[in-house]
PDB file of C-alpha atoms in Angstrom:
ATOM      1  CA  UNK A  17    -112.423 149.622 242.947  1.00  0.00           C
ATOM      2  CA  UNK A  18    -110.403 146.148 242.980  1.00  0.00           C
ATOM      3  CA  UNK A  19    -112.963 144.626 245.616  1.00  0.00           C
ATOM      4  CA  UNK A  20    -115.797 145.921 243.489  1.00  0.00           C
ATOM      5  CA  UNK A  21    -114.437 144.494 240.157  1.00  0.00           C
ATOM      6  CA  UNK A  22    -113.676 141.219 242.130  1.00  0.00           C
ATOM      7  CA  UNK A  23    -117.309 140.982 243.310  1.00  0.00           C
ATOM      8  CA  UNK A  24    -118.781 141.922 239.839  1.00  0.00           C
ATOM      9  CA  UNK A  25    -116.523 139.570 238.112  1.00  0.00           C
ATOM     10  CA  UNK A  26    -117.670 136.663 240.342  1.00  0.00           C
ATOM     11  CA  UNK A  27    -121.519 137.329 239.827  1.00  0.00           C
ATOM     12  CA  UNK A  28    -120.917 137.654 235.957  1.00  0.00           C
ATOM     13  CA  UNK A  29    -118.988 134.260 235.911  1.00  0.00           C
ATOM     14  CA  UNK A  30    -121.785 132.475 237.980  1.00  0.00           C
ATOM     15  CA  UNK A  31    -124.670 133.923 235.633  1.00  0.00           C
ATOM     16  CA  UNK A  32    -122.438 133.099 232.641  1.00  0.00           C
ATOM     17  CA  UNK A  33    -121.826 129.600 233.434  1.00  0.00           C
ATOM     18  CA  UNK A  34    -125.646 128.945 234.359  1.00  0.00           C
ATOM     19  CA  UNK A  35    -126.554 130.392 230.879  1.00  0.00           C
ATOM     20  CA  UNK A  36    -123.733 128.344 228.917  1.00  0.00           C
ATOM     21  CA  UNK A  37    -124.652 125.203 230.503  1.00  0.00           C
ATOM     22  CA  UNK A  38    -128.350 125.498 229.550  1.00  0.00           C
ATOM     23  CA  UNK A  39    -127.734 126.731 226.026  1.00  0.00           C
ATOM     24  CA  UNK A  40    -124.893 124.093 225.571  1.00  0.00           C
ATOM     25  CA  UNK A  41    -127.210 121.353 226.652  1.00  0.00           C
ATOM     26  CA  UNK A  42    -130.043 122.564 224.379  1.00  0.00           C
ATOM     27  CA  UNK A  43    -127.607 122.590 221.469  1.00  0.00           C
ATOM     28  CA  UNK A  44    -126.346 119.051 222.269  1.00  0.00           C
ATOM     29  CA  UNK A  45    -129.834 117.556 221.926  1.00  0.00           C
ATOM     30  CA  UNK A  46    -130.489 119.597 218.781  1.00  0.00           C
ATOM     31  CA  UNK A  47    -127.582 118.260 217.051  1.00  0.00           C
ATOM     32  CA  UNK A  48    -127.534 114.887 218.352  1.00  0.00           C
ATOM     33  CA  UNK A  49    -124.168 115.531 220.032  1.00  0.00           C
ATOM     34  CA  UNK A  50    -123.455 113.909 223.489  1.00  0.00           C
ATOM     35  CA  UNK A  51    -122.920 116.330 226.366  1.00  0.00           C
ATOM     36  CA  UNK A  52    -119.395 115.125 226.769  1.00  0.00           C
ATOM     37  CA  UNK A  53    -118.461 116.334 223.219  1.00  0.00           C
ATOM     38  CA  UNK A  54    -120.013 119.773 223.844  1.00  0.00           C
ATOM     39  CA  UNK A  55    -118.209 120.030 227.187  1.00  0.00           C
ATOM     40  CA  UNK A  56    -114.926 118.952 225.434  1.00  0.00           C
ATOM     41  CA  UNK A  57    -115.074 121.631 222.724  1.00  0.00           C
ATOM     42  CA  UNK A  58    -117.837 124.555 222.843  1.00  0.00           C
ATOM     43  CA  UNK A  59    -117.784 124.756 226.743  1.00  0.00           C
ATOM     44  CA  UNK A  60    -114.107 124.139 227.106  1.00  0.00           C
ATOM     45  CA  UNK A  61    -113.201 126.713 224.388  1.00  0.00           C
ATOM     46  CA  UNK A  62    -115.354 129.271 225.893  1.00  0.00           C
ATOM     47  CA  UNK A  63    -114.251 128.653 229.419  1.00  0.00           C
ATOM     48  CA  UNK A  64    -110.519 128.613 228.422  1.00  0.00           C
ATOM     49  CA  UNK A  65    -111.098 132.090 226.622  1.00  0.00           C
ATOM     50  CA  UNK A  66    -110.092 133.885 229.926  1.00  0.00           C
ATOM     51  CA  UNK A  67    -106.822 132.029 229.931  1.00  0.00           C
ATOM     52  CA  UNK A  68    -106.167 132.729 226.244  1.00  0.00           C
ATOM     53  CA  UNK A  69    -106.771 136.318 226.474  1.00  0.00           C
ATOM     54  CA  UNK A  70    -104.686 137.008 229.539  1.00  0.00           C
ATOM     55  CA  UNK A  71    -101.743 134.850 228.337  1.00  0.00           C
ATOM     56  CA  UNK A  72    -101.613 136.582 224.955  1.00  0.00           C
ATOM     57  CA  UNK A  73    -101.912 139.959 226.604  1.00  0.00           C
ATOM     58  CA  UNK A  74     -99.296 139.074 229.380  1.00  0.00           C
ATOM     59  CA  UNK A  75     -96.837 137.752 226.553  1.00  0.00           C
ATOM     60  CA  UNK A  76     -97.131 140.859 224.378  1.00  0.00           C
ATOM     61  CA  UNK A  77     -96.652 143.091 227.517  1.00  0.00           C
ATOM     62  CA  UNK A  78     -93.514 141.060 228.462  1.00  0.00           C
ATOM     63  CA  UNK A  79     -94.963 139.380 231.456  1.00  0.00           C
ATOM     64  CA  UNK A  80     -94.344 135.658 230.253  1.00  0.00           C
ATOM     65  CA  UNK A  81     -94.138 134.274 233.963  1.00  0.00           C
ATOM     66  CA  UNK A  82     -98.043 135.560 234.409  1.00  0.00           C
ATOM     67  CA  UNK A  83     -98.822 133.729 230.994  1.00  0.00           C
ATOM     68  CA  UNK A  84     -97.379 130.545 231.879  1.00  0.00           C
ATOM     69  CA  UNK A  85     -98.370 130.576 235.589  1.00  0.00           C
ATOM     70  CA  UNK A  86    -101.930 131.328 234.465  1.00  0.00           C
ATOM     71  CA  UNK A  87    -101.828 128.149 232.619  1.00  0.00           C
ATOM     72  CA  UNK A  88    -100.052 125.901 234.995  1.00  0.00           C
ATOM     73  CA  UNK A  89    -101.997 127.284 237.918  1.00  0.00           C
ATOM     74  CA  UNK A  90    -105.267 126.960 236.018  1.00  0.00           C
ATOM     75  CA  UNK A  91    -104.797 123.144 235.243  1.00  0.00           C
ATOM     76  CA  UNK A  92    -103.905 122.553 239.055  1.00  0.00           C
ATOM     77  CA  UNK A  93    -106.742 124.690 239.939  1.00  0.00           C
ATOM     78  CA  UNK A  94    -108.876 122.465 237.567  1.00  0.00           C
ATOM     79  CA  UNK A  95    -108.142 119.212 238.697  1.00  0.00           C
ATOM     80  CA  UNK A  96    -107.536 119.706 242.464  1.00  0.00           C
ATOM     81  CA  UNK A  97    -110.456 122.395 243.036  1.00  0.00           C
ATOM     82  CA  UNK A  98    -112.884 121.832 240.417  1.00  0.00           C
ATOM     83  CA  UNK A  99    -113.047 118.008 240.237  1.00  0.00           C
ATOM     84  CA  UNK A 100    -112.864 118.028 243.931  1.00  0.00           C
ATOM     85  CA  UNK A 101    -115.529 120.422 244.656  1.00  0.00           C
ATOM     86  CA  UNK A 102    -117.709 118.677 241.942  1.00  0.00           C
ATOM     87  CA  UNK A 103    -117.190 115.340 243.538  1.00  0.00           C
ATOM     88  CA  UNK A 104    -118.013 116.819 246.938  1.00  0.00           C
ATOM     89  CA  UNK A 105    -121.251 118.173 245.612  1.00  0.00           C
ATOM     90  CA  UNK A 106    -122.251 114.879 243.779  1.00  0.00           C
ATOM     91  CA  UNK A 107    -119.816 111.767 242.858  1.00  0.00           C
ATOM     92  CA  UNK A 108    -118.661 111.803 239.513  1.00  0.00           C
ATOM     93  CA  UNK A 109    -119.029 108.714 237.297  1.00  0.00           C
ATOM     94  CA  UNK A 110    -116.530 108.555 234.692  1.00  0.00           C
ATOM     95  CA  UNK A 111    -117.189 106.860 231.577  1.00  0.00           C
ATOM     96  CA  UNK A 112    -114.831 104.113 230.587  1.00  0.00           C
ATOM     97  CA  UNK A 113    -113.964 105.809 227.222  1.00  0.00           C
ATOM     98  CA  UNK A 114    -113.196 108.981 229.119  1.00  0.00           C
ATOM     99  CA  UNK A 115    -110.663 107.098 231.240  1.00  0.00           C
ATOM    100  CA  UNK A 116    -109.074 105.329 228.313  1.00  0.00           C
ATOM    101  CA  UNK A 117    -108.943 107.931 225.912  1.00  0.00           C
ATOM    102  CA  UNK A 118    -109.558 111.619 227.108  1.00  0.00           C
ATOM    103  CA  UNK A 119    -107.909 111.632 230.561  1.00  0.00           C
ATOM    104  CA  UNK A 120    -104.593 110.297 229.196  1.00  0.00           C
ATOM    105  CA  UNK A 121    -104.436 113.334 226.981  1.00  0.00           C
ATOM    106  CA  UNK A 122    -104.630 115.453 229.773  1.00  0.00           C
ATOM    107  CA  UNK A 123    -101.649 113.546 231.206  1.00  0.00           C
ATOM    108  CA  UNK A 124     -99.883 113.566 228.015  1.00  0.00           C
ATOM    109  CA  UNK A 125    -100.212 117.501 227.877  1.00  0.00           C
ATOM    110  CA  UNK A 126     -98.809 117.992 231.461  1.00  0.00           C
ATOM    111  CA  UNK A 127     -96.150 115.778 230.585  1.00  0.00           C
ATOM    112  CA  UNK A 128     -95.336 117.442 227.625  1.00  0.00           C
ATOM    113  CA  UNK A 129     -94.858 120.863 229.475  1.00  0.00           C
ATOM    114  CA  UNK A 130     -93.100 119.199 232.210  1.00  0.00           C
ATOM    115  CA  UNK A 131     -90.444 117.974 229.804  1.00  0.00           C
ATOM    116  CA  UNK A 132     -90.180 121.429 228.031  1.00  0.00           C
ATOM    117  CA  UNK A 133     -89.900 123.030 231.151  1.00  0.00           C
ATOM    118  CA  UNK A 134     -87.175 120.622 232.813  1.00  0.00           C
ATOM    119  CA  UNK A 135     -84.898 120.277 229.901  1.00  0.00           C
ATOM    120  CA  UNK A 136     -82.053 122.342 231.415  1.00  0.00           C
ATOM    121  CA  UNK A 137     -82.380 120.357 234.933  1.00  0.00           C
ATOM    122  CA  UNK A 138     -81.784 117.257 232.903  1.00  0.00           C
ATOM    123  CA  UNK A 139     -78.652 118.600 231.230  1.00  0.00           C
ATOM    124  CA  UNK A 140     -80.253 119.341 227.710  1.00  0.00           C
ATOM    125  CA  UNK A 141     -78.941 122.564 225.982  1.00  0.00           C
ATOM    126  CA  UNK A 142     -80.994 125.815 225.812  1.00  0.00           C
ATOM    127  CA  UNK A 143     -82.721 127.912 228.274  1.00  0.00           C
ATOM    128  CA  UNK A 144     -85.988 127.374 230.140  1.00  0.00           C
ATOM    129  CA  UNK A 145     -88.541 128.611 227.680  1.00  0.00           C
ATOM    130  CA  UNK A 146     -91.481 127.522 225.404  1.00  0.00           C
ATOM    131  CA  UNK A 147     -90.071 128.431 222.058  1.00  0.00           C
ATOM    132  CA  UNK A 148     -91.687 128.689 218.874  1.00  0.00           C
ATOM    133  CA  UNK A 149     -90.913 125.134 217.826  1.00  0.00           C
ATOM    134  CA  UNK A 150     -92.416 123.899 221.076  1.00  0.00           C
ATOM    135  CA  UNK A 151     -95.371 126.173 220.490  1.00  0.00           C
ATOM    136  CA  UNK A 152     -96.128 124.696 216.800  1.00  0.00           C
ATOM    137  CA  UNK A 153     -95.744 121.262 218.248  1.00  0.00           C
ATOM    138  CA  UNK A 154     -98.316 121.926 220.832  1.00  0.00           C
ATOM    139  CA  UNK A 155    -100.767 123.339 218.211  1.00  0.00           C
ATOM    140  CA  UNK A 156    -100.057 120.267 216.255  1.00  0.00           C
ATOM    141  CA  UNK A 157    -101.225 118.199 219.368  1.00  0.00           C
ATOM    142  CA  UNK A 158    -104.259 120.279 219.601  1.00  0.00           C
ATOM    143  CA  UNK A 159    -105.288 119.555 215.895  1.00  0.00           C
ATOM    144  CA  UNK A 160    -104.919 116.007 216.550  1.00  0.00           C
ATOM    145  CA  UNK A 161    -107.182 116.164 219.643  1.00  0.00           C
ATOM    146  CA  UNK A 162    -109.661 118.074 217.974  1.00  0.00           C
ATOM    147  CA  UNK A 163    -109.897 115.660 214.815  1.00  0.00           C
ATOM    148  CA  UNK A 164    -110.106 112.816 217.308  1.00  0.00           C
ATOM    149  CA  UNK A 165    -112.992 114.529 219.207  1.00  0.00           C
ATOM    150  CA  UNK A 166    -115.033 115.229 216.364  1.00  0.00           C
ATOM    151  CA  UNK A 167    -114.532 111.648 215.003  1.00  0.00           C
ATOM    152  CA  UNK A 168    -115.632 110.306 218.196  1.00  0.00           C
ATOM    153  CA  UNK A 169    -118.876 112.557 217.947  1.00  0.00           C
ATOM    154  CA  UNK A 170    -119.738 110.770 214.723  1.00  0.00           C
ATOM    155  CA  UNK A 171    -118.971 107.269 215.830  1.00  0.00           C
ATOM    156  CA  UNK A 172    -119.894 107.159 219.458  1.00  0.00           C
ATOM    157  CA  UNK A 173    -123.836 107.190 220.407  1.00  0.00           C
ATOM    158  CA  UNK A 174    -124.714 109.330 223.173  1.00  0.00           C
ATOM    159  CA  UNK A 175    -125.217 107.731 226.714  1.00  0.00           C
ATOM    160  CA  UNK A 176    -128.355 107.981 228.416  1.00  0.00           C
ATOM    161  CA  UNK A 177    -128.539 110.654 230.828  1.00  0.00           C
ATOM    162  CA  UNK A 178    -131.112 110.375 233.540  1.00  0.00           C
ATOM    163  CA  UNK A 179    -131.537 114.183 233.969  1.00  0.00           C
ATOM    164  CA  UNK A 180    -131.898 114.592 230.144  1.00  0.00           C
ATOM    165  CA  UNK A 181    -134.405 111.880 229.911  1.00  0.00           C
ATOM    166  CA  UNK A 182    -136.397 113.442 232.905  1.00  0.00           C
ATOM    167  CA  UNK A 183    -136.244 116.788 230.771  1.00  0.00           C
ATOM    168  CA  UNK A 184    -137.298 115.274 227.742  1.00  0.00           C
ATOM    169  CA  UNK A 185    -141.059 115.873 228.408  1.00  0.00           C
ATOM    170  CA  UNK A 186    -140.232 119.531 228.686  1.00  0.00           C
ATOM    171  CA  UNK A 187    -140.535 121.618 225.520  1.00  0.00           C
ATOM    172  CA  UNK A 188    -137.217 121.847 223.680  1.00  0.00           C
ATOM    173  CA  UNK A 189    -135.414 125.178 223.725  1.00  0.00           C
ATOM    174  CA  UNK A 190    -135.512 126.898 220.359  1.00  0.00           C
ATOM    175  CA  UNK A 191    -132.290 127.284 218.448  1.00  0.00           C
ATOM    176  CA  UNK A 192    -131.964 130.916 218.528  1.00  0.00           C
ATOM    177  CA  UNK A 193    -132.703 131.011 222.149  1.00  0.00           C
ATOM    178  CA  UNK A 194    -130.009 128.104 222.816  1.00  0.00           C
ATOM    179  CA  UNK A 195    -127.597 130.432 220.906  1.00  0.00           C
ATOM    180  CA  UNK A 196    -128.415 133.490 222.639  1.00  0.00           C
ATOM    181  CA  UNK A 197    -127.853 131.870 226.028  1.00  0.00           C
ATOM    182  CA  UNK A 198    -124.455 130.421 224.868  1.00  0.00           C
ATOM    183  CA  UNK A 199    -123.334 133.707 223.403  1.00  0.00           C
ATOM    184  CA  UNK A 200    -124.557 135.611 226.586  1.00  0.00           C
ATOM    185  CA  UNK A 201    -123.081 132.981 228.973  1.00  0.00           C
ATOM    186  CA  UNK A 202    -119.672 133.189 227.153  1.00  0.00           C
ATOM    187  CA  UNK A 203    -119.644 136.925 227.117  1.00  0.00           C
ATOM    188  CA  UNK A 204    -120.307 136.676 230.987  1.00  0.00           C
ATOM    189  CA  UNK A 205    -117.733 134.333 231.646  1.00  0.00           C
ATOM    190  CA  UNK A 206    -115.044 136.036 229.401  1.00  0.00           C
ATOM    191  CA  UNK A 207    -115.724 139.544 230.984  1.00  0.00           C
ATOM    192  CA  UNK A 208    -116.459 138.435 234.371  1.00  0.00           C
ATOM    193  CA  UNK A 209    -112.994 136.523 234.413  1.00  0.00           C
ATOM    194  CA  UNK A 210    -111.376 139.661 233.146  1.00  0.00           C
ATOM    195  CA  UNK A 211    -112.777 141.852 235.968  1.00  0.00           C
ATOM    196  CA  UNK A 212    -112.153 139.274 238.525  1.00  0.00           C
ATOM    197  CA  UNK A 213    -108.435 138.987 237.491  1.00  0.00           C
ATOM    198  CA  UNK A 214    -108.112 142.996 237.307  1.00  0.00           C
ATOM    199  CA  UNK A 215    -109.283 143.207 240.763  1.00  0.00           C
ATOM    200  CA  UNK A 216    -107.675 140.362 242.367  1.00  0.00           C
ATOM    201  CA  UNK A 217    -104.405 141.184 240.373  1.00  0.00           C
ATOM    202  CA  UNK A 218    -104.542 144.675 241.881  1.00  0.00           C
ATOM    203  CA  UNK A 219    -105.061 143.483 245.391  1.00  0.00           C
ATOM    204  CA  UNK A 220    -102.231 140.985 245.118  1.00  0.00           C
ATOM    205  CA  UNK A 221     -99.798 143.404 243.687  1.00  0.00           C
ATOM    206  CA  UNK A 222    -100.570 145.836 246.582  1.00  0.00           C
ATOM    207  CA  UNK A 223     -99.447 142.888 248.863  1.00  0.00           C
ATOM    208  CA  UNK A 224     -96.204 142.684 247.008  1.00  0.00           C
ATOM    209  CA  UNK A 225     -96.583 139.120 245.422  1.00  0.00           C
ATOM    210  CA  UNK A 226     -94.400 138.287 242.658  1.00  0.00           C
ATOM    211  CA  UNK A 227     -95.573 137.900 239.067  1.00  0.00           C
ATOM    212  CA  UNK A 228     -95.285 134.215 238.798  1.00  0.00           C
ATOM    213  CA  UNK A 229     -96.996 133.726 242.469  1.00  0.00           C
ATOM    214  CA  UNK A 230     -99.860 135.867 241.198  1.00  0.00           C
ATOM    215  CA  UNK A 231    -100.107 133.880 237.733  1.00  0.00           C
ATOM    216  CA  UNK A 232    -100.315 130.492 239.790  1.00  0.00           C
ATOM    217  CA  UNK A 233    -102.648 131.428 242.344  1.00  0.00           C
ATOM    218  CA  UNK A 234    -104.787 134.634 241.936  1.00  0.00           C
ATOM    219  CA  UNK A 235    -104.803 134.874 238.209  1.00  0.00           C
ATOM    220  CA  UNK A 236    -104.939 130.903 237.671  1.00  0.00           C
ATOM    221  CA  UNK A 237    -107.968 130.731 240.128  1.00  0.00           C
ATOM    222  CA  UNK A 238    -109.652 133.920 238.639  1.00  0.00           C
ATOM    223  CA  UNK A 239    -109.362 132.520 234.980  1.00  0.00           C
ATOM    224  CA  UNK A 240    -110.469 129.193 236.260  1.00  0.00           C
ATOM    225  CA  UNK A 241    -113.665 130.347 237.827  1.00  0.00           C
ATOM    226  CA  UNK A 242    -115.656 129.802 234.539  1.00  0.00           C
ATOM    227  CA  UNK A 243    -114.814 126.050 234.676  1.00  0.00           C
ATOM    228  CA  UNK A 244    -115.677 125.781 238.385  1.00  0.00           C
ATOM    229  CA  UNK A 245    -119.079 127.714 237.906  1.00  0.00           C
ATOM    230  CA  UNK A 246    -120.033 125.790 234.798  1.00  0.00           C
ATOM    231  CA  UNK A 247    -118.846 122.320 235.985  1.00  0.00           C
ATOM    232  CA  UNK A 248    -120.557 122.906 239.449  1.00  0.00           C
ATOM    233  CA  UNK A 249    -123.904 124.170 237.741  1.00  0.00           C
ATOM    234  CA  UNK A 250    -123.768 121.230 235.321  1.00  0.00           C
ATOM    235  CA  UNK A 251    -123.286 118.753 238.163  1.00  0.00           C
ATOM    236  CA  UNK A 252    -126.169 120.130 240.009  1.00  0.00           C
ATOM    237  CA  UNK A 253    -128.316 119.490 236.979  1.00  0.00           C
ATOM    238  CA  UNK A 254    -127.104 115.898 236.740  1.00  0.00           C
ATOM    239  CA  UNK A 255    -125.037 116.708 233.623  1.00  0.00           C
ATOM    240  CA  UNK A 256    -121.643 115.115 234.543  1.00  0.00           C
ATOM    241  CA  UNK A 257    -120.783 114.548 230.841  1.00  0.00           C
ATOM    242  CA  UNK A 258    -120.365 118.328 230.715  1.00  0.00           C
ATOM    243  CA  UNK A 259    -118.774 118.650 234.308  1.00  0.00           C
ATOM    244  CA  UNK A 260    -116.098 116.282 233.550  1.00  0.00           C
ATOM    245  CA  UNK A 261    -115.548 117.063 229.935  1.00  0.00           C
ATOM    246  CA  UNK A 262    -115.255 120.803 230.589  1.00  0.00           C
ATOM    247  CA  UNK A 263    -112.302 120.286 232.920  1.00  0.00           C
ATOM    248  CA  UNK A 264    -110.658 117.555 230.527  1.00  0.00           C
ATOM    249  CA  UNK A 265    -111.132 119.907 227.494  1.00  0.00           C
ATOM    250  CA  UNK A 266    -110.047 122.941 229.458  1.00  0.00           C
ATOM    251  CA  UNK A 267    -106.795 121.381 230.365  1.00  0.00           C
ATOM    252  CA  UNK A 268    -106.026 120.150 227.186  1.00  0.00           C
ATOM    253  CA  UNK A 269    -106.827 123.485 225.725  1.00  0.00           C
ATOM    254  CA  UNK A 270    -104.934 125.485 227.900  1.00  0.00           C
ATOM    255  CA  UNK A 271    -101.389 123.596 227.305  1.00  0.00           C
ATOM    256  CA  UNK A 272    -101.989 122.607 223.581  1.00  0.00           C
ATOM    257  CA  UNK A 273    -103.940 125.805 222.277  1.00  0.00           C
ATOM    258  CA  UNK A 274    -103.093 128.484 224.785  1.00  0.00           C
ATOM    259  CA  UNK A 275     -99.481 128.003 225.522  1.00  0.00           C
ATOM    260  CA  UNK A 276     -99.067 126.912 221.902  1.00  0.00           C
ATOM    261  CA  UNK A 277    -100.670 129.818 220.213  1.00  0.00           C
ATOM    262  CA  UNK A 278     -99.023 132.340 222.667  1.00  0.00           C
ATOM    263  CA  UNK A 279     -95.480 130.704 222.324  1.00  0.00           C
ATOM    264  CA  UNK A 280     -95.816 130.533 218.299  1.00  0.00           C
ATOM    265  CA  UNK A 281     -96.365 134.359 218.601  1.00  0.00           C
ATOM    266  CA  UNK A 282     -93.807 135.021 220.971  1.00  0.00           C
ATOM    267  CA  UNK A 283     -91.370 132.656 222.979  1.00  0.00           C
ATOM    268  CA  UNK A 284     -92.374 132.213 226.625  1.00  0.00           C
ATOM    269  CA  UNK A 285     -89.487 131.973 229.402  1.00  0.00           C
ATOM    270  CA  UNK A 286     -90.704 130.129 232.382  1.00  0.00           C
ATOM    271  CA  UNK A 287     -89.131 132.500 234.754  1.00  0.00           C
ATOM    272  CA  UNK A 288     -90.402 131.999 238.221  1.00  0.00           C
ATOM    273  CA  UNK A 289     -92.296 128.897 237.332  1.00  0.00           C
ATOM    274  CA  UNK A 290     -90.304 126.056 238.532  1.00  0.00           C
ATOM    275  CA  UNK A 291     -90.076 122.327 238.086  1.00  0.00           C
ATOM    276  CA  UNK A 292     -91.929 121.949 241.392  1.00  0.00           C
ATOM    277  CA  UNK A 293     -94.980 123.800 239.885  1.00  0.00           C
ATOM    278  CA  UNK A 294     -94.905 121.645 236.702  1.00  0.00           C
ATOM    279  CA  UNK A 295     -94.583 118.460 238.834  1.00  0.00           C
ATOM    280  CA  UNK A 296     -97.632 119.463 240.944  1.00  0.00           C
ATOM    281  CA  UNK A 297     -99.656 119.901 237.746  1.00  0.00           C
ATOM    282  CA  UNK A 298     -98.456 116.413 236.320  1.00  0.00           C
ATOM    283  CA  UNK A 299     -99.315 114.822 239.719  1.00  0.00           C
ATOM    284  CA  UNK A 300    -102.712 116.230 239.707  1.00  0.00           C
ATOM    285  CA  UNK A 301    -103.546 114.805 236.304  1.00  0.00           C
ATOM    286  CA  UNK A 302    -102.367 111.369 237.314  1.00  0.00           C
ATOM    287  CA  UNK A 303    -104.263 111.699 240.478  1.00  0.00           C
ATOM    288  CA  UNK A 304    -107.463 112.376 238.325  1.00  0.00           C
ATOM    289  CA  UNK A 305    -106.743 109.354 236.316  1.00  0.00           C
ATOM    290  CA  UNK A 306    -105.790 107.140 239.200  1.00  0.00           C
ATOM    291  CA  UNK A 307    -109.107 107.933 241.374  1.00  0.00           C
ATOM    292  CA  UNK A 308    -111.318 107.234 238.188  1.00  0.00           C
ATOM    293  CA  UNK A 309    -109.589 103.840 237.648  1.00  0.00           C
ATOM    294  CA  UNK A 310    -109.463 102.778 241.409  1.00  0.00           C
ATOM    295  CA  UNK A 311    -110.742  99.493 242.089  1.00  0.00           C
ATOM    296  CA  UNK A 312    -112.536  99.524 238.611  1.00  0.00           C
ATOM    297  CA  UNK A 313    -115.368 101.505 239.949  1.00  0.00           C
ATOM    298  CA  UNK A 314    -114.728 104.779 237.657  1.00  0.00           C
ATOM    299  CA  UNK A 315    -116.254 106.712 240.297  1.00  0.00           C
ATOM    300  CA  UNK A 316    -114.538 109.958 241.899  1.00  0.00           C
ATOM    301  CA  UNK A 317    -116.447 109.902 245.277  1.00  0.00           C
ATOM    302  CA  UNK A 318    -116.787 112.523 247.983  1.00  0.00           C
ATOM    303  CA  UNK A 319    -113.752 111.750 249.984  1.00  0.00           C
ATOM    304  CA  UNK A 320    -111.529 111.501 247.040  1.00  0.00           C
ATOM    305  CA  UNK A 321    -112.979 114.755 246.051  1.00  0.00           C
ATOM    306  CA  UNK A 322    -112.100 116.081 249.546  1.00  0.00           C
ATOM    307  CA  UNK A 323    -108.618 114.872 249.248  1.00  0.00           C
ATOM    308  CA  UNK A 324    -108.214 116.793 245.997  1.00  0.00           C
ATOM    309  CA  UNK A 325    -109.508 120.007 247.442  1.00  0.00           C
ATOM    310  CA  UNK A 326    -106.834 119.434 250.334  1.00  0.00           C
ATOM    311  CA  UNK A 327    -104.188 118.926 247.978  1.00  0.00           C
ATOM    312  CA  UNK A 328    -104.898 122.423 246.169  1.00  0.00           C
ATOM    313  CA  UNK A 329    -105.151 124.155 249.712  1.00  0.00           C
ATOM    314  CA  UNK A 330    -101.599 122.618 250.514  1.00  0.00           C
ATOM    315  CA  UNK A 331    -100.244 123.839 247.296  1.00  0.00           C
ATOM    316  CA  UNK A 332    -101.597 127.514 248.081  1.00  0.00           C
ATOM    317  CA  UNK A 333    -100.379 127.530 251.423  1.00  0.00           C
ATOM    318  CA  UNK A 334     -96.725 126.371 250.006  1.00  0.00           C
ATOM    319  CA  UNK A 335     -96.862 129.192 247.565  1.00  0.00           C
ATOM    320  CA  UNK A 336     -97.742 131.593 250.299  1.00  0.00           C
ATOM    321  CA  UNK A 337     -94.991 130.265 252.400  1.00  0.00           C
ATOM    322  CA  UNK A 338     -92.482 130.603 249.881  1.00  0.00           C
ATOM    323  CA  UNK A 339     -93.181 134.393 249.212  1.00  0.00           C
TER     324      UNK A 339
END
């Protein structure tokens, strides 16, 4: 049954990602909003729903390591695996405003979580946990991010997208159909992610993996499959704004909203999530930023994408060796 849920979840995730990309793009054109903003908000929130549900459920069931590991592992997967795979499929051109404004927020969120988790190692009083004050602070950061995003949507004109221009001659998708595609896509992503995690976790537990290791690898990859499927589907359709915005928005949502909301409800001890895992997450976000600025090209090419994927493979191998 675990294998059955694993396969069914993957199929639902792939179908949901395709429907969500089509619906979100149609809504973007209808509302006059850029694909990037849709990716940073609607798509990012929808694809972060599995992380939110898993983290809340895990926290309520006393599995804090799974809740924190899920987010840390997902953010590592998002940059190393998703940005890497998308760049291998099609080199990513990153807008100057994204490099100057959005990606630094990804770095900031990673540094914030690293600082919270490294307090005792730096000699600060207290235990290694995300307490309620930390959760409230993270939620405040999230609200600032949302306020900034919507102000950008009003003030920044959409950048012409060749794929969108080629599709301009096609009949526009009706609003009701776009809404149905978005809802159906999100439903497929959330339920598919849940079933995938259930199957993968069952298999992992039968192999004797720790809760932290499961959260950082199996559950993180499973809950990030929506981001992977959505970003690859968007990249194949030439919608790099959604592909990049989805990853950026999801990483910010995961730390500021998912961990912020969960920690506000109940404090989250880090458990087996070590400073090394938090450091890898931070390094991933810095590499994302560096590759975008490298030589001023603002392009993440295929060899850089391959390097990011290799980094993720090395990280997973290190986790397996540490078992």
